[in-house]
Amino acid sequence: TLNFLNITGAIHFPVCFANLNQLLYINLINCHLKEIPKAIIGLKNLRDLNIQGNNITEVPAEIGEIKSLEILRIDFNSNLIPPPTIFNKNNLRVDFITYNKIDTEKAKKLLIKFGKSRKQYRNDDEIYFWVVDEQLNKDN
């Protein structure tokens, strides 16, 4: 597990970072990231990537191609461009975290567009967590 929480300076991952074959979990929470570090794409056994609390607007298609990846947690905002590869992967759960009702509605529409259901598993009147599931559930 690699945890970087509330980092205000720049985070740089060298190319050799992709050689960490035993790395399963990465938490880059509130690190002021504008993009997903490219070195993460080379991690063949990565299971869980938590990049919430950053300013990421584009998810590289290669993230959805990491075969071992089971969970991707990312802030949803109206500028976020998620690739179809993350929706087409059956064993990948994507948690979109939204911070206002407008983004929550946009995330909901995006999930429906890709034929995925959404399940709200936390609502404290400020933060909404949405989970991409394999089948469309129109009741939610």
mmCIF file of N, CA and C in Angstrom:
data_model
loop_
_atom_site.group_PDB
_atom_site.id
_atom_site.type_symbol
_atom_site.label_atom_id
_atom_site.label_comp_id
_atom_site.label_asym_id
_atom_site.label_seq_id
_atom_site.Cartn_x
_atom_site.Cartn_y
_atom_site.Cartn_z
ATOM 1 N N THR A 1 0.839 -1.180 0.000
ATOM 2 C CA THR A 1 0.000 0.000 0.000
ATOM 3 C C THR A 1 0.882 1.242 0.000
ATOM 4 N N LEU A 2 0.490 2.215 -0.811
ATOM 5 C CA LEU A 2 1.163 3.508 -0.860
ATOM 6 C C LEU A 2 0.134 4.576 -0.534
ATOM 7 N N ASN A 3 0.413 5.365 0.501
ATOM 8 C CA ASN A 3 -0.505 6.413 0.923
ATOM 9 C C ASN A 3 0.175 7.770 0.861
ATOM 10 N N PHE A 4 -0.406 8.686 0.082
ATOM 11 C CA PHE A 4 -0.030 10.089 0.096
ATOM 12 C C PHE A 4 -1.308 10.855 0.401
ATOM 13 N N LEU A 5 -1.333 11.531 1.532
ATOM 14 C CA LEU A 5 -2.526 12.246 1.954
ATOM 15 C C LEU A 5 -2.192 13.710 2.211
ATOM 16 N N ASN A 6 -2.983 14.603 1.641
ATOM 17 C CA ASN A 6 -2.854 16.040 1.880
ATOM 18 C C ASN A 6 -1.462 16.582 1.553
ATOM 19 N N ILE A 7 -0.925 16.201 0.424
ATOM 20 C CA ILE A 7 0.384 16.672 -0.021
ATOM 21 C C ILE A 7 0.195 18.000 -0.757
ATOM 22 N N THR A 8 0.953 19.013 -0.377
ATOM 23 C CA THR A 8 0.821 20.308 -1.036
ATOM 24 C C THR A 8 1.890 20.518 -2.100
ATOM 25 N N GLY A 9 2.989 19.806 -2.026
ATOM 26 C CA GLY A 9 4.044 19.924 -3.032
ATOM 27 C C GLY A 9 3.817 18.972 -4.181
ATOM 28 N N ALA A 10 4.689 19.041 -5.155
ATOM 29 C CA ALA A 10 4.577 18.172 -6.333
ATOM 30 C C ALA A 10 4.954 16.736 -5.973
ATOM 31 N N ILE A 11 4.227 15.794 -6.566
ATOM 32 C CA ILE A 11 4.531 14.373 -6.405
ATOM 33 C C ILE A 11 5.032 13.868 -7.747
ATOM 34 N N HIS A 12 6.207 13.263 -7.738
ATOM 35 C CA HIS A 12 6.777 12.722 -8.965
ATOM 36 C C HIS A 12 7.057 11.235 -8.779
ATOM 37 N N PHE A 13 6.589 10.450 -9.726
ATOM 38 C CA PHE A 13 6.854 9.027 -9.700
ATOM 39 C C PHE A 13 7.832 8.702 -10.825
ATOM 40 N N PRO A 14 8.996 8.170 -10.504
ATOM 41 C CA PRO A 14 9.944 7.812 -11.563
ATOM 42 C C PRO A 14 9.415 6.637 -12.382
ATOM 43 N N VAL A 15 9.950 6.459 -13.561
ATOM 44 C CA VAL A 15 9.517 5.383 -14.456
ATOM 45 C C VAL A 15 9.651 4.022 -13.775
ATOM 46 N N CYS A 16 10.686 3.842 -12.969
ATOM 47 C CA CYS A 16 10.902 2.551 -12.301
ATOM 48 C C CYS A 16 9.793 2.222 -11.293
ATOM 49 N N PHE A 17 8.948 3.193 -10.982
ATOM 50 C CA PHE A 17 7.808 2.979 -10.088
ATOM 51 C C PHE A 17 6.920 1.849 -10.607
ATOM 52 N N ALA A 18 6.828 1.727 -11.928
ATOM 53 C CA ALA A 18 5.993 0.692 -12.548
ATOM 54 C C ALA A 18 6.524 -0.714 -12.260
ATOM 55 N N ASN A 19 7.738 -0.826 -11.737
ATOM 56 C CA ASN A 19 8.315 -2.133 -11.411
ATOM 57 C C ASN A 19 7.882 -2.644 -10.036
ATOM 58 N N LEU A 20 7.095 -1.882 -9.320
ATOM 59 C CA LEU A 20 6.633 -2.305 -7.992
ATOM 60 C C LEU A 20 5.466 -3.281 -8.149
ATOM 61 N N ASN A 21 5.786 -4.495 -8.532
ATOM 62 C CA ASN A 21 4.774 -5.491 -8.879
ATOM 63 C C ASN A 21 3.901 -5.936 -7.713
ATOM 64 N N GLN A 22 4.350 -5.720 -6.491
ATOM 65 C CA GLN A 22 3.566 -6.137 -5.329
ATOM 66 C C GLN A 22 2.659 -5.025 -4.794
ATOM 67 N N LEU A 23 2.711 -3.863 -5.419
ATOM 68 C CA LEU A 23 1.888 -2.739 -4.971
ATOM 69 C C LEU A 23 0.436 -2.964 -5.387
ATOM 70 N N LEU A 24 -0.453 -3.069 -4.407
ATOM 71 C CA LEU A 24 -1.861 -3.379 -4.669
ATOM 72 C C LEU A 24 -2.796 -2.188 -4.464
ATOM 73 N N TYR A 25 -2.435 -1.295 -3.556
ATOM 74 C CA TYR A 25 -3.332 -0.207 -3.173
ATOM 75 C C TYR A 25 -2.582 1.122 -3.202
ATOM 76 N N ILE A 26 -3.194 2.120 -3.834
ATOM 77 C CA ILE A 26 -2.620 3.465 -3.859
ATOM 78 C C ILE A 26 -3.701 4.457 -3.442
ATOM 79 N N ASN A 27 -3.363 5.276 -2.474
ATOM 80 C CA ASN A 27 -4.224 6.366 -2.036
ATOM 81 C C ASN A 27 -3.465 7.663 -2.254
ATOM 82 N N LEU A 28 -3.948 8.473 -3.172
ATOM 83 C CA LEU A 28 -3.396 9.802 -3.431
ATOM 84 C C LEU A 28 -4.516 10.800 -3.157
ATOM 85 N N ILE A 29 -4.801 11.015 -1.898
ATOM 86 C CA ILE A 29 -5.973 11.772 -1.484
ATOM 87 C C ILE A 29 -5.581 13.204 -1.121
ATOM 88 N N ASN A 30 -6.286 14.169 -1.709
ATOM 89 C CA ASN A 30 -6.047 15.596 -1.452
ATOM 90 C C ASN A 30 -4.594 15.980 -1.697
ATOM 91 N N CYS A 31 -4.080 15.609 -2.854
ATOM 92 C CA CYS A 31 -2.677 15.870 -3.190
ATOM 93 C C CYS A 31 -2.510 16.928 -4.273
ATOM 94 N N HIS A 32 -3.563 17.624 -4.619
ATOM 95 C CA HIS A 32 -3.520 18.696 -5.624
ATOM 96 C C HIS A 32 -3.078 18.182 -6.996
ATOM 97 N N LEU A 33 -3.428 16.936 -7.320
ATOM 98 C CA LEU A 33 -3.073 16.370 -8.622
ATOM 99 C C LEU A 33 -4.010 16.911 -9.694
ATOM 100 N N LYS A 34 -3.457 17.186 -10.851
ATOM 101 C CA LYS A 34 -4.257 17.604 -12.003
ATOM 102 C C LYS A 34 -4.408 16.461 -13.010
ATOM 103 N N GLU A 35 -3.571 15.431 -12.861
ATOM 104 C CA GLU A 35 -3.668 14.254 -13.725
ATOM 105 C C GLU A 35 -3.207 13.023 -12.952
ATOM 106 N N ILE A 36 -3.614 11.876 -13.436
ATOM 107 C CA ILE A 36 -3.191 10.619 -12.839
ATOM 108 C C ILE A 36 -1.751 10.363 -13.279
ATOM 109 N N PRO A 37 -0.844 10.131 -12.329
ATOM 110 C CA PRO A 37 0.549 9.867 -12.710
ATOM 111 C C PRO A 37 0.655 8.685 -13.680
ATOM 112 N N LYS A 38 1.365 8.889 -14.778
ATOM 113 C CA LYS A 38 1.483 7.865 -15.820
ATOM 114 C C LYS A 38 2.153 6.591 -15.326
ATOM 115 N N ALA A 39 3.021 6.691 -14.330
ATOM 116 C CA ALA A 39 3.701 5.511 -13.799
ATOM 117 C C ALA A 39 2.717 4.503 -13.212
ATOM 118 N N ILE A 40 1.550 4.969 -12.775
ATOM 119 C CA ILE A 40 0.542 4.070 -12.197
ATOM 120 C C ILE A 40 0.039 3.076 -13.234
ATOM 121 N N ILE A 41 -0.015 3.495 -14.480
ATOM 122 C CA ILE A 41 -0.543 2.638 -15.547
ATOM 123 C C ILE A 41 0.258 1.347 -15.693
ATOM 124 N N GLY A 42 1.542 1.395 -15.368
ATOM 125 C CA GLY A 42 2.388 0.213 -15.498
ATOM 126 C C GLY A 42 2.291 -0.781 -14.354
ATOM 127 N N LEU A 43 1.510 -0.467 -13.325
ATOM 128 C CA LEU A 43 1.390 -1.360 -12.167
ATOM 129 C C LEU A 43 0.435 -2.501 -12.495
ATOM 130 N N LYS A 44 0.982 -3.657 -12.748
ATOM 131 C CA LYS A 44 0.197 -4.792 -13.258
ATOM 132 C C LYS A 44 -0.705 -5.449 -12.229
ATOM 133 N N ASN A 45 -0.415 -5.279 -10.933
ATOM 134 C CA ASN A 45 -1.203 -5.939 -9.898
ATOM 135 C C ASN A 45 -2.032 -4.979 -9.048
ATOM 136 N N LEU A 46 -2.104 -3.722 -9.472
ATOM 137 C CA LEU A 46 -2.851 -2.719 -8.722
ATOM 138 C C LEU A 46 -4.331 -3.103 -8.650
ATOM 139 N N ARG A 47 -4.882 -3.092 -7.429
ATOM 140 C CA ARG A 47 -6.289 -3.452 -7.232
ATOM 141 C C ARG A 47 -7.179 -2.262 -6.921
ATOM 142 N N ASP A 48 -6.619 -1.291 -6.202
ATOM 143 C CA ASP A 48 -7.447 -0.201 -5.691
ATOM 144 C C ASP A 48 -6.690 1.114 -5.858
ATOM 145 N N LEU A 49 -7.295 2.059 -6.596
ATOM 146 C CA LEU A 49 -6.704 3.377 -6.806
ATOM 147 C C LEU A 49 -7.681 4.426 -6.301
ATOM 148 N N ASN A 50 -7.274 5.142 -5.260
ATOM 149 C CA ASN A 50 -8.111 6.173 -4.672
ATOM 150 C C ASN A 50 -7.451 7.518 -4.935
ATOM 151 N N ILE A 51 -8.056 8.315 -5.804
ATOM 152 C CA ILE A 51 -7.500 9.621 -6.163
ATOM 153 C C ILE A 51 -8.514 10.731 -5.904
ATOM 154 N N GLN A 52 -9.289 10.574 -4.840
ATOM 155 C CA GLN A 52 -10.290 11.585 -4.528
ATOM 156 C C GLN A 52 -9.646 12.804 -3.888
ATOM 157 N N GLY A 53 -10.331 13.931 -4.021
ATOM 158 C CA GLY A 53 -9.847 15.164 -3.437
ATOM 159 C C GLY A 53 -8.783 15.851 -4.269
ATOM 160 N N ASN A 54 -8.739 15.565 -5.565
ATOM 161 C CA ASN A 54 -7.776 16.175 -6.478
ATOM 162 C C ASN A 54 -8.519 16.944 -7.567
ATOM 163 N N ASN A 55 -7.783 17.517 -8.480
ATOM 164 C CA ASN A 55 -8.389 18.293 -9.571
ATOM 165 C C ASN A 55 -8.220 17.589 -10.912
ATOM 166 N N ILE A 56 -8.469 16.311 -10.947
ATOM 167 C CA ILE A 56 -8.279 15.511 -12.152
ATOM 168 C C ILE A 56 -9.500 15.657 -13.055
ATOM 169 N N THR A 57 -9.256 15.958 -14.322
ATOM 170 C CA THR A 57 -10.363 16.119 -15.268
ATOM 171 C C THR A 57 -10.335 15.072 -16.375
ATOM 172 N N GLU A 58 -9.271 14.282 -16.446
ATOM 173 C CA GLU A 58 -9.205 13.268 -17.487
ATOM 174 C C GLU A 58 -8.611 11.975 -16.927
ATOM 175 N N VAL A 59 -9.289 10.875 -17.218
ATOM 176 C CA VAL A 59 -8.803 9.566 -16.818
ATOM 177 C C VAL A 59 -8.272 8.886 -18.071
ATOM 178 N N PRO A 60 -6.987 8.535 -18.085
ATOM 179 C CA PRO A 60 -6.449 7.862 -19.271
ATOM 180 C C PRO A 60 -7.145 6.525 -19.514
ATOM 181 N N ALA A 61 -7.381 6.196 -20.759
ATOM 182 C CA ALA A 61 -8.040 4.933 -21.111
ATOM 183 C C ALA A 61 -7.284 3.747 -20.550
ATOM 184 N N GLU A 62 -5.982 3.867 -20.419
ATOM 185 C CA GLU A 62 -5.154 2.755 -19.924
ATOM 186 C C GLU A 62 -5.495 2.356 -18.494
ATOM 187 N N ILE A 63 -6.087 3.262 -17.725
ATOM 188 C CA ILE A 63 -6.496 2.916 -16.355
ATOM 189 C C ILE A 63 -7.513 1.780 -16.392
ATOM 190 N N GLY A 64 -8.458 1.851 -17.312
ATOM 191 C CA GLY A 64 -9.461 0.790 -17.445
ATOM 192 C C GLY A 64 -8.888 -0.505 -17.982
ATOM 193 N N GLU A 65 -7.682 -0.452 -18.500
ATOM 194 C CA GLU A 65 -7.043 -1.647 -19.055
ATOM 195 C C GLU A 65 -6.137 -2.357 -18.056
ATOM 196 N N ILE A 66 -5.995 -1.803 -16.855
ATOM 197 C CA ILE A 66 -5.225 -2.507 -15.819
ATOM 198 C C ILE A 66 -6.077 -3.688 -15.371
ATOM 199 N N LYS A 67 -5.686 -4.877 -15.739
ATOM 200 C CA LYS A 67 -6.517 -6.074 -15.538
ATOM 201 C C LYS A 67 -6.851 -6.339 -14.081
ATOM 202 N N SER A 68 -5.946 -6.054 -13.181
ATOM 203 C CA SER A 68 -6.165 -6.361 -11.774
ATOM 204 C C SER A 68 -6.984 -5.293 -11.042
ATOM 205 N N LEU A 69 -7.168 -4.113 -11.655
ATOM 206 C CA LEU A 69 -7.841 -3.004 -10.978
ATOM 207 C C LEU A 69 -9.307 -3.339 -10.711
ATOM 208 N N GLU A 70 -9.687 -3.271 -9.442
ATOM 209 C CA GLU A 70 -11.048 -3.593 -9.020
ATOM 210 C C GLU A 70 -11.833 -2.371 -8.576
ATOM 211 N N ILE A 71 -11.131 -1.348 -8.029
ATOM 212 C CA ILE A 71 -11.813 -0.162 -7.516
ATOM 213 C C ILE A 71 -11.054 1.088 -7.940
ATOM 214 N N LEU A 72 -11.787 2.045 -8.493
ATOM 215 C CA LEU A 72 -11.259 3.362 -8.821
ATOM 216 C C LEU A 72 -12.148 4.381 -8.151
ATOM 217 N N ARG A 73 -11.560 5.177 -7.255
ATOM 218 C CA ARG A 73 -12.315 6.235 -6.577
ATOM 219 C C ARG A 73 -11.801 7.574 -7.087
ATOM 220 N N ILE A 74 -12.726 8.391 -7.597
ATOM 221 C CA ILE A 74 -12.340 9.671 -8.178
ATOM 222 C C ILE A 74 -13.458 10.677 -7.979
ATOM 223 N N ASP A 75 -13.064 11.945 -7.803
ATOM 224 C CA ASP A 75 -14.058 13.013 -7.715
ATOM 225 C C ASP A 75 -14.693 13.209 -9.080
ATOM 226 N N PHE A 76 -16.008 13.311 -9.095
ATOM 227 C CA PHE A 76 -16.706 13.630 -10.331
ATOM 228 C C PHE A 76 -16.923 15.127 -10.369
ATOM 229 N N ASN A 77 -16.604 15.717 -11.513
ATOM 230 C CA ASN A 77 -16.934 17.122 -11.732
ATOM 231 C C ASN A 77 -17.370 17.264 -13.183
ATOM 232 N N SER A 78 -17.976 18.369 -13.510
ATOM 233 C CA SER A 78 -18.538 18.521 -14.848
ATOM 234 C C SER A 78 -17.483 18.489 -15.944
ATOM 235 N N ASN A 79 -16.209 18.663 -15.605
ATOM 236 C CA ASN A 79 -15.141 18.614 -16.597
ATOM 237 C C ASN A 79 -14.473 17.247 -16.701
ATOM 238 N N LEU A 80 -14.873 16.304 -15.870
ATOM 239 C CA LEU A 80 -14.245 14.986 -15.868
ATOM 240 C C LEU A 80 -14.549 14.238 -17.160
ATOM 241 N N ILE A 81 -13.509 13.697 -17.769
ATOM 242 C CA ILE A 81 -13.659 12.907 -18.992
ATOM 243 C C ILE A 81 -13.257 11.468 -18.677
ATOM 244 N N PRO A 82 -14.234 10.621 -18.321
ATOM 245 C CA PRO A 82 -13.900 9.221 -18.063
ATOM 246 C C PRO A 82 -13.959 8.418 -19.362
ATOM 247 N N PRO A 83 -12.978 7.585 -19.630
ATOM 248 C CA PRO A 83 -12.988 6.801 -20.869
ATOM 249 C C PRO A 83 -13.967 5.633 -20.787
ATOM 250 N N PRO A 84 -14.497 5.200 -21.923
ATOM 251 C CA PRO A 84 -15.410 4.044 -21.923
ATOM 252 C C PRO A 84 -14.771 2.788 -21.339
ATOM 253 N N THR A 85 -13.440 2.689 -21.367
ATOM 254 C CA THR A 85 -12.779 1.479 -20.857
ATOM 255 C C THR A 85 -13.085 1.238 -19.386
ATOM 256 N N ILE A 86 -13.344 2.302 -18.608
ATOM 257 C CA ILE A 86 -13.649 2.061 -17.199
ATOM 258 C C ILE A 86 -15.079 1.577 -17.012
ATOM 259 N N PHE A 87 -15.936 1.851 -17.969
ATOM 260 C CA PHE A 87 -17.315 1.377 -17.876
ATOM 261 C C PHE A 87 -17.484 -0.009 -18.490
ATOM 262 N N ASN A 88 -16.632 -0.353 -19.427
ATOM 263 C CA ASN A 88 -16.740 -1.631 -20.125
ATOM 264 C C ASN A 88 -16.098 -2.780 -19.373
ATOM 265 N N LYS A 89 -15.345 -2.467 -18.333
ATOM 266 C CA LYS A 89 -14.662 -3.503 -17.577
ATOM 267 C C LYS A 89 -15.609 -4.052 -16.513
ATOM 268 N N ASN A 90 -15.927 -5.334 -16.598
ATOM 269 C CA ASN A 90 -16.926 -5.923 -15.709
ATOM 270 C C ASN A 90 -16.529 -5.953 -14.246
ATOM 271 N N ASN A 91 -15.247 -6.176 -13.964
ATOM 272 C CA ASN A 91 -14.856 -6.328 -12.567
ATOM 273 C C ASN A 91 -14.324 -5.040 -11.948
ATOM 274 N N LEU A 92 -14.563 -3.901 -12.574
ATOM 275 C CA LEU A 92 -14.092 -2.625 -12.051
ATOM 276 C C LEU A 92 -15.253 -1.832 -11.468
ATOM 277 N N ARG A 93 -15.144 -1.499 -10.187
ATOM 278 C CA ARG A 93 -16.127 -0.639 -9.542
ATOM 279 C C ARG A 93 -15.559 0.775 -9.549
ATOM 280 N N VAL A 94 -16.303 1.704 -10.078
ATOM 281 C CA VAL A 94 -15.877 3.099 -10.106
ATOM 282 C C VAL A 94 -16.754 3.874 -9.138
ATOM 283 N N ASP A 95 -16.119 4.517 -8.177
ATOM 284 C CA ASP A 95 -16.840 5.359 -7.229
ATOM 285 C C ASP A 95 -16.642 6.803 -7.645
ATOM 286 N N PHE A 96 -17.721 7.451 -8.076
ATOM 287 C CA PHE A 96 -17.690 8.876 -8.367
ATOM 288 C C PHE A 96 -18.102 9.607 -7.091
ATOM 289 N N ILE A 97 -17.276 10.515 -6.636
ATOM 290 C CA ILE A 97 -17.596 11.297 -5.458
ATOM 291 C C ILE A 97 -18.013 12.678 -5.933
ATOM 292 N N THR A 98 -19.203 13.099 -5.547
ATOM 293 C CA THR A 98 -19.687 14.416 -5.957
ATOM 294 C C THR A 98 -19.898 15.274 -4.721
ATOM 295 N N TYR A 99 -19.771 16.575 -4.911
ATOM 296 C CA TYR A 99 -19.851 17.498 -3.790
ATOM 297 C C TYR A 99 -21.019 18.475 -3.902
ATOM 298 N N ASN A 100 -21.817 18.324 -4.947
ATOM 299 C CA ASN A 100 -23.005 19.171 -5.059
ATOM 300 C C ASN A 100 -24.044 18.428 -5.893
ATOM 301 N N LYS A 101 -25.271 18.892 -5.807
ATOM 302 C CA LYS A 101 -26.368 18.186 -6.468
ATOM 303 C C LYS A 101 -26.280 18.243 -7.986
ATOM 304 N N ILE A 102 -25.723 19.308 -8.532
ATOM 305 C CA ILE A 102 -25.591 19.417 -9.991
ATOM 306 C C ILE A 102 -24.661 18.330 -10.516
ATOM 307 N N ASP A 103 -23.493 18.174 -9.877
ATOM 308 C CA ASP A 103 -22.570 17.125 -10.309
ATOM 309 C C ASP A 103 -23.139 15.739 -10.050
ATOM 310 N N THR A 104 -23.910 15.604 -8.979
ATOM 311 C CA THR A 104 -24.545 14.317 -8.696
ATOM 312 C C THR A 104 -25.481 13.932 -9.840
ATOM 313 N N GLU A 105 -26.274 14.881 -10.319
ATOM 314 C CA GLU A 105 -27.189 14.607 -11.437
ATOM 315 C C GLU A 105 -26.419 14.281 -12.726
ATOM 316 N N LYS A 106 -25.319 14.998 -12.968
ATOM 317 C CA LYS A 106 -24.512 14.729 -14.163
ATOM 318 C C LYS A 106 -23.876 13.342 -14.083
ATOM 319 N N ALA A 107 -23.389 12.975 -12.909
ATOM 320 C CA ALA A 107 -22.800 11.643 -12.730
ATOM 321 C C ALA A 107 -23.858 10.569 -12.954
ATOM 322 N N LYS A 108 -25.048 10.822 -12.444
ATOM 323 C CA LYS A 108 -26.168 9.889 -12.605
ATOM 324 C C LYS A 108 -26.486 9.675 -14.087
ATOM 325 N N LYS A 109 -26.551 10.759 -14.845
ATOM 326 C CA LYS A 109 -26.839 10.663 -16.281
ATOM 327 C C LYS A 109 -25.732 9.929 -17.029
ATOM 328 N N LEU A 110 -24.488 10.165 -16.630
ATOM 329 C CA LEU A 110 -23.365 9.484 -17.275
ATOM 330 C C LEU A 110 -23.438 7.981 -17.038
ATOM 331 N N LEU A 111 -23.753 7.589 -15.816
ATOM 332 C CA LEU A 111 -23.867 6.165 -15.501
ATOM 333 C C LEU A 111 -24.986 5.525 -16.314
ATOM 334 N N ILE A 112 -26.115 6.190 -16.398
ATOM 335 C CA ILE A 112 -27.245 5.663 -17.163
ATOM 336 C C ILE A 112 -26.881 5.551 -18.643
ATOM 337 N N LYS A 113 -26.168 6.554 -19.156
ATOM 338 C CA LYS A 113 -25.732 6.533 -20.558
ATOM 339 C C LYS A 113 -24.933 5.269 -20.871
ATOM 340 N N PHE A 114 -24.112 4.837 -19.933
ATOM 341 C CA PHE A 114 -23.291 3.650 -20.146
ATOM 342 C C PHE A 114 -23.976 2.379 -19.650
ATOM 343 N N GLY A 115 -25.259 2.479 -19.286
ATOM 344 C CA GLY A 115 -26.014 1.301 -18.879
ATOM 345 C C GLY A 115 -25.604 0.750 -17.535
ATOM 346 N N LYS A 116 -25.165 1.623 -16.657
ATOM 347 C CA LYS A 116 -24.732 1.188 -15.330
ATOM 348 C C LYS A 116 -25.703 1.699 -14.288
ATOM 349 N N SER A 117 -25.836 0.952 -13.217
ATOM 350 C CA SER A 117 -26.693 1.416 -12.135
ATOM 351 C C SER A 117 -25.866 2.248 -11.171
ATOM 352 N N ARG A 118 -26.558 2.940 -10.327
ATOM 353 C CA ARG A 118 -25.873 3.717 -9.320
ATOM 354 C C ARG A 118 -26.489 3.391 -7.970
ATOM 355 N N LYS A 119 -25.653 3.302 -6.988
ATOM 356 C CA LYS A 119 -26.122 3.047 -5.632
ATOM 357 C C LYS A 119 -25.457 4.052 -4.723
ATOM 358 N N GLN A 120 -26.272 4.788 -4.043
ATOM 359 C CA GLN A 120 -25.741 5.783 -3.126
ATOM 360 C C GLN A 120 -25.445 5.069 -1.825
ATOM 361 N N TYR A 121 -24.192 5.063 -1.393
ATOM 362 C CA TYR A 121 -23.908 4.370 -0.155
ATOM 363 C C TYR A 121 -23.496 5.307 0.967
ATOM 364 N N ARG A 122 -23.470 6.586 0.689
ATOM 365 C CA ARG A 122 -23.264 7.566 1.765
ATOM 366 C C ARG A 122 -23.826 8.899 1.313
ATOM 367 N N ASN A 123 -24.571 9.510 2.177
ATOM 368 C CA ASN A 123 -25.115 10.837 1.872
ATOM 369 C C ASN A 123 -25.168 11.605 3.184
ATOM 370 N N ASP A 124 -24.261 12.534 3.350
ATOM 371 C CA ASP A 124 -24.283 13.348 4.560
ATOM 372 C C ASP A 124 -24.693 14.780 4.223
ATOM 373 N N ASP A 125 -25.529 14.907 3.188
ATOM 374 C CA ASP A 125 -26.053 16.183 2.698
ATOM 375 C C ASP A 125 -24.993 17.056 2.032
ATOM 376 N N GLU A 126 -23.784 16.596 1.932
ATOM 377 C CA GLU A 126 -22.751 17.332 1.222
ATOM 378 C C GLU A 126 -22.035 16.460 0.208
ATOM 379 N N ILE A 127 -21.691 15.250 0.602
ATOM 380 C CA ILE A 127 -20.913 14.368 -0.263
ATOM 381 C C ILE A 127 -21.765 13.169 -0.654
ATOM 382 N N TYR A 128 -21.787 12.892 -1.929
ATOM 383 C CA TYR A 128 -22.534 11.759 -2.432
ATOM 384 C C TYR A 128 -21.554 10.781 -3.063
ATOM 385 N N PHE A 129 -21.671 9.538 -2.719
ATOM 386 C CA PHE A 129 -20.828 8.512 -3.314
ATOM 387 C C PHE A 129 -21.697 7.671 -4.241
ATOM 388 N N TRP A 130 -21.222 7.479 -5.452
ATOM 389 C CA TRP A 130 -21.956 6.693 -6.422
ATOM 390 C C TRP A 130 -21.074 5.552 -6.883
ATOM 391 N N VAL A 131 -21.653 4.409 -7.053
ATOM 392 C CA VAL A 131 -20.903 3.235 -7.452
ATOM 393 C C VAL A 131 -21.399 2.765 -8.807
ATOM 394 N N VAL A 132 -20.489 2.519 -9.721
ATOM 395 C CA VAL A 132 -20.851 1.961 -11.015
ATOM 396 C C VAL A 132 -20.990 0.455 -10.831
ATOM 397 N N ASP A 133 -22.151 -0.070 -11.155
ATOM 398 C CA ASP A 133 -22.380 -1.505 -11.091
ATOM 399 C C ASP A 133 -22.547 -2.046 -12.499
ATOM 400 N N GLU A 134 -22.662 -3.358 -12.606
ATOM 401 C CA GLU A 134 -22.709 -3.986 -13.924
ATOM 402 C C GLU A 134 -24.058 -3.885 -14.620
ATOM 403 N N GLN A 135 -25.151 -3.752 -13.882
ATOM 404 C CA GLN A 135 -26.456 -3.749 -14.520
ATOM 405 C C GLN A 135 -27.206 -2.465 -14.207
ATOM 406 N N LEU A 136 -27.977 -2.025 -15.157
ATOM 407 C CA LEU A 136 -28.762 -0.800 -14.963
ATOM 408 C C LEU A 136 -29.888 -1.063 -13.984
ATOM 409 N N ASN A 137 -29.999 -0.193 -13.009
ATOM 410 C CA ASN A 137 -31.049 -0.297 -12.002
ATOM 411 C C ASN A 137 -31.843 0.999 -12.045
ATOM 412 N N LYS A 138 -33.005 0.987 -12.648
ATOM 413 C CA LYS A 138 -33.782 2.197 -12.858
ATOM 414 C C LYS A 138 -34.497 2.698 -11.609
ATOM 415 N N ASP A 139 -34.487 1.900 -10.555
ATOM 416 C CA ASP A 139 -35.174 2.303 -9.321
ATOM 417 C C ASP A 139 -34.391 3.330 -8.529
ATOM 418 N N ASN A 140 -33.097 3.446 -8.756
ATOM 419 C CA ASN A 140 -32.264 4.392 -7.993
ATOM 420 C C ASN A 140 -32.266 5.745 -8.626
#
